[in-house]
Protein backbone atom coordinates (compact mmCIF):
# COMPACT_ATOMS: atom_id res chain seq x y z
CA MET A 1 82.84 89.64 77.38
CA ALA A 2 79.80 87.82 77.11
CA ASP A 3 81.70 84.03 78.10
CA ARG A 4 83.54 85.80 80.91
CA ASN A 5 82.31 85.61 84.36
CA LEU A 6 81.66 88.94 85.89
CA ASN A 7 80.21 88.07 89.36
CA MET A 8 82.79 88.74 91.79
CA ALA A 9 83.03 89.37 95.51
CA PHE A 10 85.76 91.05 97.63
CA PRO A 11 86.02 91.51 101.11
CA PHE A 12 84.96 94.83 103.02
CA ILE A 13 86.12 95.97 106.54
CA PHE A 14 83.25 97.80 108.14
CA HIS A 15 84.78 100.51 110.71
CA LYS A 16 82.55 101.30 113.23
CA GLU A 17 82.38 105.20 114.00
CA ASP A 18 81.89 107.48 116.58
CA ASP A 19 78.66 109.03 115.44
CA GLY A 20 77.18 105.50 115.02
CA GLY A 21 77.95 105.42 110.91
CA TYR A 22 80.59 103.15 109.29
CA PHE A 23 83.75 103.71 106.94
CA ILE A 24 83.78 100.88 104.40
CA GLU A 25 86.79 100.03 102.52
CA CYS A 26 87.96 97.10 100.26
CA PRO A 27 91.32 96.34 101.32
CA ASP A 28 92.21 94.64 98.16
CA ILE A 29 91.82 97.81 95.77
CA ASP A 30 93.33 101.42 96.58
CA GLY A 31 90.44 104.11 96.38
CA VAL A 32 87.29 101.77 96.95
CA TYR A 33 85.65 102.77 100.16
CA THR A 34 82.51 104.43 100.99
CA GLY A 35 80.57 105.20 104.30
CA ILE A 36 76.98 105.56 105.98
CA ASP A 37 76.13 107.70 108.86
CA GLU A 38 73.67 105.50 110.62
CA ASP A 39 73.64 101.60 111.57
CA ASP A 40 71.89 100.19 108.61
CA ILE A 41 74.41 97.37 107.32
CA ALA A 42 72.16 96.68 104.52
CA TYR A 43 72.64 99.90 103.25
CA GLY A 44 76.31 99.99 103.68
CA ILE A 45 76.63 96.98 101.94
CA SER A 46 74.54 98.08 98.99
CA MET A 47 76.92 101.31 98.88
CA ALA A 48 80.02 98.80 98.85
CA GLU A 49 78.39 96.92 96.22
CA GLU A 50 77.82 99.88 94.14
CA VAL A 51 81.34 101.52 94.66
CA LEU A 52 83.05 97.97 94.15
CA GLY A 53 80.77 97.78 90.63
CA MET A 54 81.48 101.01 89.10
CA THR A 55 85.42 100.76 89.99
CA LEU A 56 85.77 97.24 88.58
CA ALA A 57 83.62 98.07 85.48
CA ASP A 58 86.02 101.11 85.08
CA MET A 59 88.93 98.99 85.42
CA LEU A 60 87.89 96.45 82.85
CA GLU A 61 87.03 99.29 80.47
CA LYS A 62 90.51 100.81 80.72
CA GLY A 63 92.05 97.14 80.30
CA GLU A 64 93.19 96.71 84.03
CA THR A 65 94.15 93.58 85.97
CA ILE A 66 91.48 93.13 88.41
CA PRO A 67 93.29 92.08 91.40
CA LYS A 68 92.51 88.73 93.02
CA PRO A 69 90.25 89.29 96.38
CA GLY A 70 92.03 88.41 99.73
CA ASN A 71 91.15 85.96 102.04
CA ILE A 72 88.72 87.07 104.21
CA LYS A 73 89.94 85.04 107.00
CA ASP A 74 93.51 86.85 106.78
CA ILE A 75 91.71 90.20 107.39
CA GLY A 76 91.49 91.44 110.95
CA CYS A 77 89.48 94.31 112.29
CA ASP A 78 89.42 95.39 116.00
CA ASP A 79 86.63 98.61 115.13
CA GLY A 80 83.87 96.72 113.35
CA PHE A 81 83.43 93.72 111.15
CA VAL A 82 84.66 92.27 107.53
CA THR A 83 82.46 90.67 105.38
CA LEU A 84 81.99 89.50 101.61
CA VAL A 85 80.53 92.01 98.88
CA MET A 86 79.25 90.34 96.06
CA VAL A 87 78.68 92.10 92.61
CA ASP A 88 77.69 91.74 89.38
CA VAL A 89 79.96 93.87 87.17
CA GLU A 90 78.11 93.50 84.16
CA LYS A 91 75.29 95.88 85.82
CA TYR A 92 77.70 98.71 86.18
CA GLN A 93 79.39 98.43 82.71
CA ASN A 94 78.55 101.34 80.25
CA LYS A 95 76.82 103.31 83.22
CA GLY A 96 79.44 106.15 82.85
CA SER A 97 82.72 106.98 84.73
CA ILE A 98 83.52 106.40 88.50
CA SER A 99 84.58 109.97 88.52
CA HIS A 100 80.99 111.42 87.79
CA THR A 101 79.89 109.92 90.82
CA THR A 102 79.81 110.77 94.47
CA ILE A 103 80.78 108.12 96.76
């Protein structure tokens, strides 16, 4: 896989929660979500990158097809905002299964 570009970017929705935190989800990949209980957007992006990287690495390991990222302009959000999260999937390969990680 050395010749394959493993830098990928997917849109994430940051839903503002009543407690001041965010529920963060990737609408293009089922089960890719995380959350933060504070208003620290940089930390939320870091958490989103981690869950995205672990999931994509797991999908590649299993030989699954990586979905094409949706167009950020086509994603609406009334309770927060949408942003792109970039990840270098190679960083997360051979780091263990996502099932062993608390999200």
